[in-house]
Amino acid sequence: MSTSILVILAIVVLLFVVIISIYNGIISRENAVKRAWADVITQERQKNKTLPHIEQIASQHQEFEQQVQSNIAALRSAMGKLDSTTPDTAALAAVEQQSKQLIQGMHIAVEAYPDLKTSSLFNNLMREISEQQDNVGAAIRLFNQNVEDFNNGISVFPNVLVNAWFLRKQAVDTFRDNDAEAGFDYRPNI
């Protein structure tokens, strides 16, 4: 064989290897986009499954504390009606009964709920909501990065030729939030 045939054969083999490499790169980047989108959906699903349970617990705590506050207010009102100059044993008995019920209810509640501060529960709820939203935001950023890599992978030369000849993949849209964009006056001229 002549050297020119070997050179041509080497160029053909090299071209074939480059095409396969580009082809596989496009497929890999497309799969990364799909995986990143699945991660976004997973984070949203996690948020949507977690938050209602947290809100339900917070609501139950709030209802309990509102009931305790109402009972305390009723007890204070009943105590305010007691007259120090005129003994009223029936009124005193009613106040004592209300006191016992309030203390017994709080004792049971303290055993069931060691920390009865709804404000801290709501702070924890807000922290969890914020963390869940941060996770979704991070997943969206990863998705958009993978979309950019994929779109670049099918747009640059010579990848654009391999894509046009063999794959015919279309560019993927990045995630956009129209509400967030509406908050900016600046629009890049790209």
mmCIF file of C-alpha atoms in Angstrom:
data_model
loop_
_atom_site.group_PDB
_atom_site.id
_atom_site.type_symbol
_atom_site.label_atom_id
_atom_site.label_comp_id
_atom_site.label_asym_id
_atom_site.label_seq_id
_atom_site.Cartn_x
_atom_site.Cartn_y
_atom_site.Cartn_z
ATOM 1 C CA MET A 1 0.000 0.000 0.000
ATOM 2 C CA SER A 2 1.169 3.401 -0.740
ATOM 3 C CA THR A 3 1.603 6.045 1.893
ATOM 4 C CA SER A 4 -1.081 8.221 0.330
ATOM 5 C CA ILE A 5 -3.646 5.463 0.792
ATOM 6 C CA LEU A 6 -2.520 5.018 4.407
ATOM 7 C CA VAL A 7 -2.806 8.760 5.010
ATOM 8 C CA ILE A 8 -6.295 8.848 3.482
ATOM 9 C CA LEU A 9 -7.305 5.789 5.507
ATOM 10 C CA ALA A 10 -5.915 7.392 8.694
ATOM 11 C CA ILE A 11 -7.840 10.603 7.967
ATOM 12 C CA VAL A 12 -11.064 8.636 7.366
ATOM 13 C CA VAL A 13 -10.589 6.688 10.621
ATOM 14 C CA LEU A 14 -9.787 9.889 12.514
ATOM 15 C CA LEU A 15 -12.842 11.602 11.015
ATOM 16 C CA PHE A 16 -14.967 8.595 11.962
ATOM 17 C CA VAL A 17 -13.656 8.703 15.550
ATOM 18 C CA VAL A 18 -14.313 12.462 15.774
ATOM 19 C CA ILE A 19 -17.878 12.022 14.463
ATOM 20 C CA ILE A 20 -18.570 9.230 16.950
ATOM 21 C CA SER A 21 -17.109 11.336 19.758
ATOM 22 C CA ILE A 22 -19.260 14.334 18.820
ATOM 23 C CA TYR A 23 -22.333 12.128 18.408
ATOM 24 C CA ASN A 24 -21.820 10.572 21.847
ATOM 25 C CA GLY A 25 -21.179 13.993 23.381
ATOM 26 C CA ILE A 26 -24.488 15.316 22.068
ATOM 27 C CA ILE A 27 -26.350 12.287 23.408
ATOM 28 C CA SER A 28 -24.589 12.604 26.794
ATOM 29 C CA ARG A 29 -25.495 16.279 27.092
ATOM 30 C CA GLU A 30 -29.100 15.549 26.119
ATOM 31 C CA ASN A 31 -29.267 12.882 28.826
ATOM 32 C CA ALA A 32 -27.809 15.355 31.330
ATOM 33 C CA VAL A 33 -30.603 17.802 30.446
ATOM 34 C CA LYS A 34 -33.217 15.076 30.979
ATOM 35 C CA ARG A 35 -31.666 14.086 34.308
ATOM 36 C CA ALA A 36 -31.456 17.714 35.461
ATOM 37 C CA TRP A 37 -35.115 18.246 34.571
ATOM 38 C CA ALA A 38 -36.031 15.114 36.513
ATOM 39 C CA ASP A 39 -34.128 16.587 39.483
ATOM 40 C CA VAL A 40 -36.189 19.792 39.225
ATOM 41 C CA ILE A 41 -39.394 17.745 39.237
ATOM 42 C CA THR A 42 -38.123 15.666 42.170
ATOM 43 C CA GLN A 43 -37.378 18.800 44.224
ATOM 44 C CA GLU A 44 -40.788 20.280 43.404
ATOM 45 C CA ARG A 45 -42.448 16.978 44.326
ATOM 46 C CA GLN A 46 -40.550 16.887 47.624
ATOM 47 C CA LYS A 47 -41.612 20.443 48.379
ATOM 48 C CA ASN A 48 -45.226 19.720 47.467
ATOM 49 C CA LYS A 49 -45.307 16.613 49.659
ATOM 50 C CA THR A 50 -43.493 18.110 52.665
ATOM 51 C CA LEU A 51 -45.076 21.529 53.024
ATOM 52 C CA PRO A 52 -48.722 20.470 53.516
ATOM 53 C CA HIS A 53 -47.700 18.201 56.404
ATOM 54 C CA ILE A 54 -45.709 20.972 58.050
ATOM 55 C CA GLU A 55 -48.566 23.432 57.579
ATOM 56 C CA GLN A 56 -51.017 20.944 59.099
ATOM 57 C CA ILE A 57 -48.852 20.486 62.184
ATOM 58 C CA ALA A 58 -48.392 24.240 62.545
ATOM 59 C CA SER A 59 -52.132 24.769 62.191
ATOM 60 C CA GLN A 60 -52.858 22.179 64.888
ATOM 61 C CA HIS A 61 -50.369 23.851 67.224
ATOM 62 C CA GLN A 62 -51.900 27.236 66.508
ATOM 63 C CA GLU A 63 -55.417 25.938 67.205
ATOM 64 C CA PHE A 64 -54.245 24.424 70.491
ATOM 65 C CA GLU A 65 -52.511 27.616 71.600
ATOM 66 C CA GLN A 66 -55.555 29.685 70.644
ATOM 67 C CA GLN A 67 -57.698 27.377 72.789
ATOM 68 C CA VAL A 68 -55.259 27.727 75.720
ATOM 69 C CA GLN A 69 -55.289 31.524 75.318
ATOM 70 C CA SER A 70 -59.104 31.517 75.270
ATOM 71 C CA ASN A 71 -59.223 29.372 78.396
ATOM 72 C CA ILE A 72 -56.760 31.660 80.178
ATOM 73 C CA ALA A 73 -58.775 34.727 79.167
ATOM 74 C CA ALA A 74 -61.988 33.084 80.421
ATOM 75 C CA LEU A 75 -60.292 32.174 83.710
ATOM 76 C CA ARG A 76 -58.973 35.715 84.166
ATOM 77 C CA SER A 77 -62.437 37.078 83.433
ATOM 78 C CA ALA A 78 -64.013 34.722 85.969
ATOM 79 C CA MET A 79 -61.361 35.678 88.533
ATOM 80 C CA GLY A 80 -62.037 39.344 87.868
ATOM 81 C CA LYS A 81 -65.694 38.792 88.749
ATOM 82 C CA LEU A 82 -64.815 37.527 92.214
ATOM 83 C CA ASP A 83 -65.513 40.210 94.754
ATOM 84 C CA SER A 84 -63.128 40.392 97.685
ATOM 85 C CA THR A 85 -65.788 41.941 99.928
ATOM 86 C CA THR A 86 -68.619 39.498 99.225
ATOM 87 C CA PRO A 87 -67.766 35.803 99.447
ATOM 88 C CA ASP A 88 -69.303 33.783 96.575
ATOM 89 C CA THR A 89 -68.357 30.133 96.991
ATOM 90 C CA ALA A 90 -70.171 29.080 93.815
ATOM 91 C CA ALA A 91 -68.177 31.587 91.715
ATOM 92 C CA LEU A 92 -64.986 30.520 93.471
ATOM 93 C CA ALA A 93 -65.819 26.851 92.808
ATOM 94 C CA ALA A 94 -66.352 27.682 89.101
ATOM 95 C CA VAL A 95 -63.001 29.500 88.986
ATOM 96 C CA GLU A 96 -61.279 26.581 90.692
ATOM 97 C CA GLN A 97 -62.881 24.135 88.239
ATOM 98 C CA GLN A 98 -61.711 26.256 85.286
ATOM 99 C CA SER A 99 -58.214 26.408 86.795
ATOM 100 C CA LYS A 100 -58.061 22.634 87.235
ATOM 101 C CA GLN A 101 -59.245 22.033 83.673
ATOM 102 C CA LEU A 102 -56.745 24.519 82.275
ATOM 103 C CA ILE A 103 -53.837 23.075 84.247
ATOM 104 C CA GLN A 104 -54.845 19.488 83.438
ATOM 105 C CA GLY A 105 -55.183 20.360 79.723
ATOM 106 C CA MET A 106 -51.813 22.077 79.709
ATOM 107 C CA HIS A 107 -50.173 19.192 81.605
ATOM 108 C CA ILE A 108 -51.417 16.699 78.998
ATOM 109 C CA ALA A 109 -50.375 19.037 76.199
ATOM 110 C CA VAL A 110 -46.900 19.529 77.653
ATOM 111 C CA GLU A 111 -46.406 15.769 77.647
ATOM 112 C CA ALA A 112 -47.568 15.567 74.031
ATOM 113 C CA TYR A 113 -45.928 18.802 72.867
ATOM 114 C CA PRO A 114 -42.763 19.679 74.804
ATOM 115 C CA ASP A 115 -42.472 23.071 73.085
ATOM 116 C CA LEU A 116 -45.769 24.885 72.811
ATOM 117 C CA LYS A 117 -44.455 28.015 71.097
ATOM 118 C CA THR A 118 -46.242 28.321 67.792
ATOM 119 C CA SER A 119 -43.985 31.207 66.814
ATOM 120 C CA SER A 120 -40.946 28.900 66.806
ATOM 121 C CA LEU A 121 -42.977 26.319 64.905
ATOM 122 C CA PHE A 122 -43.855 28.934 62.303
ATOM 123 C CA ASN A 123 -40.209 30.015 62.143
ATOM 124 C CA ASN A 124 -39.287 26.394 61.471
ATOM 125 C CA LEU A 125 -42.052 26.197 58.878
ATOM 126 C CA MET A 126 -40.721 29.297 57.116
ATOM 127 C CA ARG A 127 -37.168 27.920 57.296
ATOM 128 C CA GLU A 128 -38.339 24.628 55.743
ATOM 129 C CA ILE A 129 -40.253 26.454 53.002
ATOM 130 C CA SER A 130 -37.173 28.563 52.284
ATOM 131 C CA GLU A 131 -34.922 25.501 52.210
ATOM 132 C CA GLN A 132 -37.294 23.647 49.893
ATOM 133 C CA GLN A 133 -37.451 26.663 47.585
ATOM 134 C CA ASP A 134 -33.639 26.967 47.637
ATOM 135 C CA ASN A 135 -33.412 23.300 46.612
ATOM 136 C CA VAL A 136 -35.793 23.904 43.720
ATOM 137 C CA GLY A 137 -33.792 26.984 42.689
ATOM 138 C CA ALA A 138 -30.546 24.996 42.769
ATOM 139 C CA ALA A 139 -32.101 22.233 40.664
ATOM 140 C CA ILE A 140 -33.310 24.817 38.137
ATOM 141 C CA ARG A 141 -29.827 26.371 37.961
ATOM 142 C CA LEU A 142 -28.330 22.924 37.262
ATOM 143 C CA PHE A 143 -31.008 22.298 34.640
ATOM 144 C CA ASN A 144 -30.282 25.595 32.907
ATOM 145 C CA GLN A 145 -26.538 24.854 32.961
ATOM 146 C CA ASN A 146 -27.131 21.463 31.355
ATOM 147 C CA VAL A 147 -29.430 23.069 28.775
ATOM 148 C CA GLU A 148 -26.708 25.578 27.948
ATOM 149 C CA ASP A 149 -24.127 22.799 27.568
ATOM 150 C CA PHE A 150 -26.488 20.809 25.355
ATOM 151 C CA ASN A 151 -27.452 23.784 23.204
ATOM 152 C CA ASN A 152 -23.776 24.705 22.797
ATOM 153 C CA GLY A 153 -22.991 21.075 21.972
ATOM 154 C CA ILE A 154 -25.407 21.023 19.044
ATOM 155 C CA SER A 155 -24.602 24.544 17.838
ATOM 156 C CA VAL A 156 -20.810 24.730 17.616
ATOM 157 C CA PHE A 157 -18.811 23.594 14.629
ATOM 158 C CA PRO A 158 -18.346 20.707 13.770
ATOM 159 C CA ASN A 159 -21.025 19.432 16.166
ATOM 160 C CA VAL A 160 -23.689 21.286 14.225
ATOM 161 C CA LEU A 161 -22.832 19.177 11.159
ATOM 162 C CA VAL A 162 -22.960 15.881 13.061
ATOM 163 C CA ASN A 163 -26.249 16.912 14.622
ATOM 164 C CA ALA A 164 -27.719 17.918 11.254
ATOM 165 C CA TRP A 165 -26.560 14.723 9.524
ATOM 166 C CA PHE A 166 -27.368 12.134 12.195
ATOM 167 C CA LEU A 167 -29.347 13.342 15.203
ATOM 168 C CA ARG A 168 -31.399 16.414 14.256
ATOM 169 C CA LYS A 169 -31.740 17.441 17.919
ATOM 170 C CA GLN A 170 -33.422 20.773 18.610
ATOM 171 C CA ALA A 171 -32.226 23.338 21.133
ATOM 172 C CA VAL A 172 -33.924 23.084 24.523
ATOM 173 C CA ASP A 173 -35.437 26.164 26.159
ATOM 174 C CA THR A 174 -33.992 27.205 29.492
ATOM 175 C CA PHE A 175 -36.336 27.656 32.435
ATOM 176 C CA ARG A 176 -37.635 31.197 32.640
ATOM 177 C CA ASP A 177 -39.708 32.888 35.307
ATOM 178 C CA ASN A 178 -41.768 35.653 33.734
ATOM 179 C CA ASP A 179 -42.786 37.053 37.122
ATOM 180 C CA ALA A 180 -39.150 37.368 38.194
ATOM 181 C CA GLU A 181 -38.196 38.918 34.848
ATOM 182 C CA ALA A 182 -40.988 41.472 35.190
ATOM 183 C CA GLY A 183 -39.249 42.820 38.287
ATOM 184 C CA PHE A 184 -36.249 44.018 36.241
ATOM 185 C CA ASP A 185 -36.147 47.106 34.078
ATOM 186 C CA TYR A 186 -32.911 45.969 32.434
ATOM 187 C CA ARG A 187 -33.117 43.644 29.428
ATOM 188 C CA PRO A 188 -29.860 42.448 27.839
ATOM 189 C CA ASN A 189 -29.693 43.153 24.113
ATOM 190 C CA ILE A 190 -28.760 39.615 23.117
#
